[in-house]
Coordinates of C-alpha atoms in Angstrom, one line a residue:
M6 CA -49.8 34.3 -16.1
D7 CA -51.1 37.7 -15.0
N8 CA -53.5 36.1 -12.5
L9 CA -50.7 33.9 -11.1
E10 CA -48.5 37.0 -10.8
K11 CA -51.2 38.7 -8.7
Q12 CA -51.2 35.8 -6.3
L13 CA -47.5 36.1 -5.8
I14 CA -47.6 39.8 -4.7
C15 CA -46.7 40.5 -1.1
P16 CA -49.4 42.6 0.7
I17 CA -46.7 44.6 2.5
C18 CA -44.2 45.7 -0.2
L19 CA -46.7 45.1 -3.1
E20 CA -43.9 43.4 -5.1
M21 CA -43.4 39.8 -6.0
F22 CA -42.4 37.8 -2.9
T23 CA -38.7 37.9 -2.1
K24 CA -37.2 34.7 -0.7
P25 CA -37.3 33.5 1.9
V26 CA -41.2 33.4 2.1
V27 CA -42.8 32.6 5.4
I28 CA -46.3 31.3 5.9
L29 CA -48.4 32.6 8.9
P30 CA -50.7 30.4 11.0
C31 CA -53.6 31.9 9.0
Q32 CA -52.1 30.4 5.8
H33 CA -51.2 33.9 4.3
N34 CA -47.7 34.4 3.0
L35 CA -45.2 37.3 3.5
C36 CA -41.7 38.1 2.7
R37 CA -39.7 37.4 5.8
K38 CA -38.2 40.8 5.6
C39 CA -41.6 42.4 5.4
A40 CA -42.9 40.2 8.3
N41 CA -39.9 41.3 10.4
D42 CA -40.7 45.0 9.6
V43 CA -44.3 44.5 10.7
F44 CA -43.2 42.6 13.8
Q45 CA -40.6 45.4 14.8
A46 CA -43.3 48.1 14.2
S47 CA -45.7 46.2 16.5
N48 CA -43.1 45.5 19.1
P49 CA -40.8 48.5 19.2
Y50 CA -39.3 47.7 22.6
L51 CA -38.2 44.2 21.9
P52 CA -34.6 43.7 20.9
T53 CA -33.8 42.9 17.3
R54 CA -32.3 39.6 16.0
S55 CA -28.9 41.2 15.8
G56 CA -29.0 41.7 19.6
S57 CA -30.1 39.1 22.2
L58 CA -32.8 36.6 21.6
T59 CA -36.4 38.0 22.0
S60 CA -38.8 36.6 24.5
G61 CA -41.6 36.4 21.9
G62 CA -44.0 38.9 20.5
R63 CA -47.1 39.3 18.4
F64 CA -48.4 41.1 15.4
R65 CA -51.5 41.0 13.1
C66 CA -51.6 39.5 9.6
P67 CA -52.0 42.4 7.2
S68 CA -54.4 40.4 5.0
C69 CA -56.9 39.0 7.6
R70 CA -55.9 40.8 10.8
H71 CA -55.4 37.4 12.5
E72 CA -53.2 37.8 15.6
V73 CA -49.9 35.9 15.1
I74 CA -48.1 34.9 18.4
L75 CA -44.3 34.3 17.9
D76 CA -41.9 32.4 20.1
R77 CA -38.5 33.7 21.3
H78 CA -37.1 33.4 17.7
G79 CA -39.5 36.0 16.4
V80 CA -40.2 35.9 12.6
Y81 CA -37.3 33.6 12.2
G82 CA -39.3 30.9 13.9
L83 CA -42.0 31.0 11.2
Q84 CA -42.0 28.1 8.7
R85 CA -40.8 28.8 5.2
N86 CA -43.2 28.2 2.3
L87 CA -41.0 26.3 -0.1
L88 CA -43.9 25.7 -2.5
V89 CA -44.4 29.4 -3.1
E90 CA -40.7 29.9 -3.5
N91 CA -40.5 27.1 -6.1
I92 CA -43.6 28.7 -7.9
I93 CA -41.8 32.1 -8.0
D94 CA -38.7 30.5 -9.5
M95 CA -40.8 28.7 -12.2
F96 CA -42.7 31.9 -12.9
K97 CA -39.5 34.0 -13.4
Q98 CA -38.1 31.2 -15.6
E99 CA -41.2 31.1 -17.8
S100 CA -41.4 34.9 -18.0
S101 CA -37.8 35.2 -19.1
S102 CA -38.1 32.4 -21.7
S103 CA -41.4 33.8 -23.2
K104 CA -39.8 37.2 -24.0
P105 CA -38.5 37.4 -27.5
A106 CA -34.8 37.3 -27.7
P107 CA -33.3 40.6 -29.1
E108 CA -32.3 40.3 -32.7
K109 CA -28.6 40.3 -33.2
K110 CA -27.5 42.6 -35.9
E111 CA -25.0 41.1 -38.2
E112 CA -22.1 43.5 -38.3
T113 CA -20.1 43.3 -41.5
P114 CA -16.4 44.1 -40.8
M115 CA -15.0 47.1 -42.6
C116 CA -11.8 47.2 -44.6
D117 CA -8.7 48.4 -42.7
I118 CA -7.4 50.3 -45.8
H119 CA -10.6 51.7 -47.2
E120 CA -12.5 52.4 -44.0
D121 CA -15.8 53.2 -45.6
E122 CA -15.9 50.0 -47.6
K123 CA -17.3 46.7 -46.3
I124 CA -15.4 43.4 -46.8
N125 CA -17.3 41.6 -49.5
I126 CA -14.9 39.4 -51.5
Y127 CA -12.1 37.0 -50.8
C128 CA -8.6 37.1 -52.2
V129 CA -7.7 33.5 -53.1
T130 CA -4.1 34.4 -53.9
H131 CA -3.3 35.8 -50.4
G132 CA -6.1 34.0 -48.5
V133 CA -7.6 37.0 -46.9
P134 CA -11.0 38.7 -47.2
I135 CA -10.9 42.2 -48.9
C136 CA -13.2 44.9 -50.1
S137 CA -14.0 45.8 -53.7
M138 CA -11.7 48.9 -53.7
C139 CA -8.8 46.6 -52.8
K140 CA -9.5 44.6 -55.9
V141 CA -10.0 47.5 -58.2
F142 CA -7.4 50.0 -57.0
G143 CA -5.5 48.4 -54.2
A144 CA -2.8 45.9 -53.6
H145 CA -5.0 42.9 -54.7
K146 CA -5.9 44.2 -58.2
D147 CA -3.9 41.4 -59.9
C148 CA -5.0 38.7 -57.5
E149 CA -7.6 35.9 -58.0
V150 CA -10.8 36.6 -56.0
A151 CA -13.9 34.7 -55.2
P152 CA -17.3 35.4 -53.5
L153 CA -17.3 35.2 -49.7
S154 CA -20.2 32.7 -49.8
S155 CA -18.3 30.1 -51.8
I156 CA -15.1 30.4 -49.7
Y157 CA -17.2 30.5 -46.6
Q158 CA -18.7 27.1 -47.3
T159 CA -15.4 25.6 -48.3
K160 CA -13.6 26.8 -45.2
K161 CA -16.5 25.8 -43.0
T162 CA -16.3 22.3 -44.4
E163 CA -12.6 22.2 -43.8
L164 CA -13.1 23.4 -40.3
S165 CA -15.8 20.9 -39.7
D166 CA -13.5 18.1 -41.0
G167 CA -10.7 19.4 -38.8
I168 CA -13.0 19.4 -35.7
A169 CA -14.1 15.9 -36.5
M170 CA -10.5 14.8 -36.9
V171 CA -9.6 16.4 -33.5
V172 CA -12.6 14.7 -31.9
G173 CA -11.5 11.4 -33.3
N174 CA -7.9 12.0 -32.2
N175 CA -9.1 12.9 -28.7
D176 CA -11.1 9.7 -28.5
R177 CA -8.1 7.8 -29.5
M178 CA -6.0 9.6 -27.0
Q179 CA -8.6 8.9 -24.3
G180 CA -8.5 5.2 -25.3
I181 CA -4.7 5.2 -25.0
I182 CA -4.9 6.9 -21.6
S183 CA -7.4 4.3 -20.4
Q184 CA -5.1 1.5 -21.7
L185 CA -2.1 3.1 -19.9
E186 CA -4.0 3.4 -16.7
E187 CA -5.1 -0.2 -17.0
A188 CA -1.4 -1.1 -17.6
C189 CA -0.4 0.7 -14.5
R190 CA -3.0 -1.1 -12.4
A191 CA -1.9 -4.4 -14.0
I192 CA 1.7 -3.7 -13.2
E193 CA 0.9 -2.9 -9.6
E194 CA -1.2 -6.0 -9.2
N195 CA 1.4 -8.2 -10.8
S196 CA 4.2 -6.7 -8.7
R197 CA 2.2 -7.4 -5.5
R198 CA 1.6 -11.0 -6.6
Q199 CA 5.3 -11.5 -7.5
K200 CA 6.5 -10.0 -4.3
T201 CA 4.2 -12.3 -2.4
L202 CA 5.6 -15.3 -4.2
V203 CA 9.2 -14.2 -3.6
C204 CA 8.5 -13.8 0.1
E205 CA 6.9 -17.2 0.2
K206 CA 10.0 -18.7 -1.4
F207 CA 12.3 -17.0 1.1
D208 CA 10.1 -18.1 4.0
H209 CA 10.4 -21.7 2.7
L210 CA 14.2 -21.3 2.5
Y211 CA 14.2 -19.9 6.0
S212 CA 12.2 -22.9 7.3
I213 CA 14.7 -25.2 5.6
L214 CA 17.7 -23.4 7.3
E215 CA 15.9 -23.4 10.6
E216 CA 15.2 -27.1 10.4
K217 CA 18.8 -27.9 9.4
K218 CA 20.1 -25.7 12.2
R219 CA 17.9 -27.4 14.7
E220 CA 19.0 -30.9 13.4
M221 CA 22.7 -30.1 13.6
S222 CA 22.4 -28.5 17.0
Q223 CA 20.6 -31.6 18.3
K224 CA 23.6 -33.7 17.1
V225 CA 26.0 -31.6 19.0
T226 CA 23.7 -31.5 22.1
G227 CA 23.4 -35.3 22.0
E228 CA 27.1 -35.9 22.0
Q229 CA 27.5 -33.3 24.7
E230 CA 25.0 -35.1 27.0
E231 CA 26.6 -38.4 26.3
K232 CA 30.1 -37.2 27.1
V233 CA 29.0 -35.3 30.2
N234 CA 27.1 -38.3 31.6
Y235 CA 30.1 -40.5 31.0
I236 CA 32.5 -38.1 32.7
R237 CA 30.2 -37.7 35.7
G238 CA 29.8 -41.4 36.1
L239 CA 33.6 -41.8 35.9
T240 CA 33.9 -39.0 38.5
R241 CA 31.6 -40.9 40.9
K242 CA 33.7 -44.1 40.4
Y243 CA 37.0 -42.2 41.2
G244 CA 35.3 -40.6 44.2
D245 CA 34.2 -44.0 45.6
H246 CA 37.7 -45.4 45.0
L247 CA 39.2 -42.4 46.8
E248 CA 36.8 -42.8 49.8
E249 CA 37.8 -46.5 50.1
S250 CA 41.5 -45.6 49.9
C251 CA 41.0 -43.0 52.7
K252 CA 39.4 -45.7 54.9
I253 CA 42.3 -48.1 54.3
L254 CA 44.8 -45.4 55.0
E255 CA 43.1 -44.7 58.4
M256 CA 43.2 -48.5 59.2
G257 CA 46.9 -48.6 58.3
I258 CA 47.7 -45.7 60.6
Q259 CA 45.8 -47.4 63.4
T260 CA 47.6 -50.6 62.8
M261 CA 51.0 -48.8 63.0
D262 CA 50.1 -47.7 66.5
E263 CA 49.4 -51.3 67.6
P264 CA 52.0 -52.2 70.3
E265 CA 51.3 -55.9 70.4
M266 CA 53.5 -57.6 67.8
A267 CA 51.3 -60.8 67.4
L268 CA 48.2 -58.7 66.9
F269 CA 50.1 -56.4 64.5
L270 CA 51.3 -59.3 62.4
Q271 CA 47.8 -60.8 62.4
N272 CA 46.2 -57.6 61.0
T273 CA 49.0 -56.7 58.6
K274 CA 48.5 -59.4 55.9
P275 CA 44.9 -58.5 55.0
L276 CA 45.6 -54.8 55.3
L277 CA 48.6 -55.0 52.9
K278 CA 46.3 -56.8 50.4
K279 CA 43.7 -54.0 50.7
I280 CA 46.5 -51.4 50.3
E281 CA 47.7 -53.1 47.2
E282 CA 44.2 -53.2 45.7
A283 CA 43.6 -49.5 46.7
S284 CA 46.9 -48.5 45.0
S285 CA 45.8 -50.1 41.7
A286 CA 43.4 -48.2 39.5
A287 CA 43.4 -50.8 36.7
H288 CA 39.7 -51.4 37.0
L289 CA 38.9 -47.6 36.5
D290 CA 38.7 -46.1 33.0
K291 CA 40.9 -43.2 31.9
V292 CA 39.7 -40.3 29.7
E293 CA 41.6 -40.1 26.4
L294 CA 43.5 -36.9 25.7
G295 CA 41.3 -34.5 23.9
Y296 CA 38.1 -36.3 24.8
E297 CA 36.4 -33.0 25.8
S298 CA 37.0 -31.5 22.4
M299 CA 34.0 -31.0 20.1
D300 CA 36.1 -29.7 17.1
H301 CA 35.1 -32.6 14.9
Y302 CA 31.7 -30.9 14.4
K303 CA 33.2 -28.6 11.7
V304 CA 31.1 -26.6 9.3
D305 CA 32.0 -24.6 6.3
F306 CA 29.3 -22.5 4.7
K307 CA 31.4 -20.6 2.2
K308 CA 30.0 -22.4 -0.8
E309 CA 26.5 -22.2 0.6
G310 CA 26.9 -18.5 1.3
K311 CA 28.2 -17.9 -2.2
A312 CA 25.2 -19.8 -3.6
L313 CA 22.8 -17.7 -1.4
R314 CA 24.4 -14.4 -2.5
S315 CA 24.0 -15.5 -6.1
I316 CA 20.3 -16.0 -5.7
D317 CA 18.5 -14.0 -8.4
F318 CA 15.5 -14.1 -10.7
I319 CA 15.5 -16.6 -13.5
Q320 CA 16.3 -15.1 -16.9
D321 CA 14.2 -17.2 -19.3
D322 CA 15.9 -15.9 -22.5
K323 CA 19.4 -16.5 -21.0
D324 CA 18.5 -20.0 -19.9
E325 CA 17.2 -20.9 -23.3
D326 CA 20.4 -19.6 -25.0
E327 CA 22.5 -21.6 -22.5
E328 CA 20.5 -24.7 -23.2
D329 CA 20.9 -24.3 -26.9
E330 CA 24.7 -23.8 -26.6
A331 CA 25.0 -26.8 -24.3
A332 CA 23.0 -29.0 -26.7
G333 CA 25.1 -27.9 -29.7
A334 CA 28.4 -28.5 -27.8
G335 CA 27.1 -32.0 -26.8
A336 CA 26.2 -32.8 -30.3
E337 CA 29.7 -31.9 -31.6
E338 CA 31.5 -33.9 -28.9
G339 CA 29.2 -36.9 -29.7
E340 CA 30.4 -37.1 -33.3
G341 CA 34.0 -37.9 -32.3
S342 CA 33.3 -40.1 -29.2
Q343 CA 31.8 -43.4 -28.6
T344 CA 28.1 -43.5 -27.8
V345 CA 27.1 -44.6 -24.3
P346 CA 24.5 -47.3 -24.6
G347 CA 21.2 -46.1 -23.2
G348 CA 22.6 -42.8 -22.2
A349 CA 20.5 -39.6 -23.0
V350 CA 22.1 -36.3 -22.1
S351 CA 19.7 -33.5 -21.0
A352 CA 20.8 -29.9 -20.8
T353 CA 19.8 -28.4 -17.5
S354 CA 20.1 -24.8 -16.4
A355 CA 23.1 -24.2 -14.1
Q356 CA 21.8 -23.7 -10.7
P357 CA 24.1 -23.5 -7.6
S358 CA 23.8 -26.6 -5.5
A359 CA 24.6 -26.7 -1.8
P360 CA 27.4 -29.2 -1.0
P361 CA 26.8 -31.4 2.0
Q362 CA 27.9 -30.0 5.3
Q363 CA 31.5 -31.0 6.2
M364 CA 30.6 -32.4 9.6
S365 CA 31.2 -35.6 11.5
S366 CA 28.1 -36.8 13.2
S367 CA 29.6 -39.7 15.1
P368 CA 31.1 -38.7 18.5
S369 CA 34.5 -40.2 19.3
A370 CA 33.9 -43.0 21.8
P371 CA 35.8 -42.9 25.1
T372 CA 38.5 -45.5 25.3
S373 CA 39.5 -47.3 28.5
T374 CA 43.2 -47.2 29.1
P375 CA 44.4 -49.6 31.8
S376 CA 46.4 -47.8 34.4
T377 CA 49.9 -49.0 35.2

């Protein structure tokens, strides 16, 4: 160890290397602080590290006089010798562990009442350590006493048992904490799963409502198109009839202006027949009163809305109780009534059922009313 310590002496400060330790190009080691002092002494006109960066410099190794050329970082650009630093740490650790530990002097506590007497016995009656003077002349002269060694072993055993009990209790507590944490994780996971299932059920319900809305809207749209097409066709027929009547009216006015009686009478007969036909609209259909109304497509979602608002989670215990009550009531009624052949009554949980939509799907057909 002495030879190793000599190898760890800095040639500048003659003390053990102080970290950080730098290694020179000649493989000799220096404390970086000592190397910086040598560098500053060899280059007095160069700025220090606390100022601006140096432009380089040089100094000689104190061991072999080899010239060391530095870059602009000065001694801070030299490589650290981590191996030597680790050896120094190991050496210091070994040195400290090899030194004998100072012996601890056992101090015997002194009696508070008799200050010159050491505590050397134990009062079993009051459960406190006392001195001999307390037993002979003091307040504990009538008390039961015992040697400190015997009470020491007893109390030490009790304390050891107590510590073991606390350790076991702590282990149990840690187990309970782990179980509670696991329960929290299970609750969170189960909640996420159940919320996902609830959302899926509601999405399915939404899809059913959307499908039903689309189906009912298509029924209304179908009758709308049917009625509109019929009215437009009837409008074209009336328009054609009106155009024909205007032509006949123009021919009648022209005939009225005919001065020749024979020609007038010759044209009057067919013209009167055309006028009679034009004045009659018996061949044209008439729209029934209220044909344009669509009020027969009535909906009433009060019961469905009530059923939707009553949606809730299934209560298993409640359902079982209701099934038992229903089964008991059915059995009592069956005793005083006739048995239905082949009929088996099953108790089902009361669930709100959606009544069919109050809606007429057949459009009222247009009727043709002959004109008078």
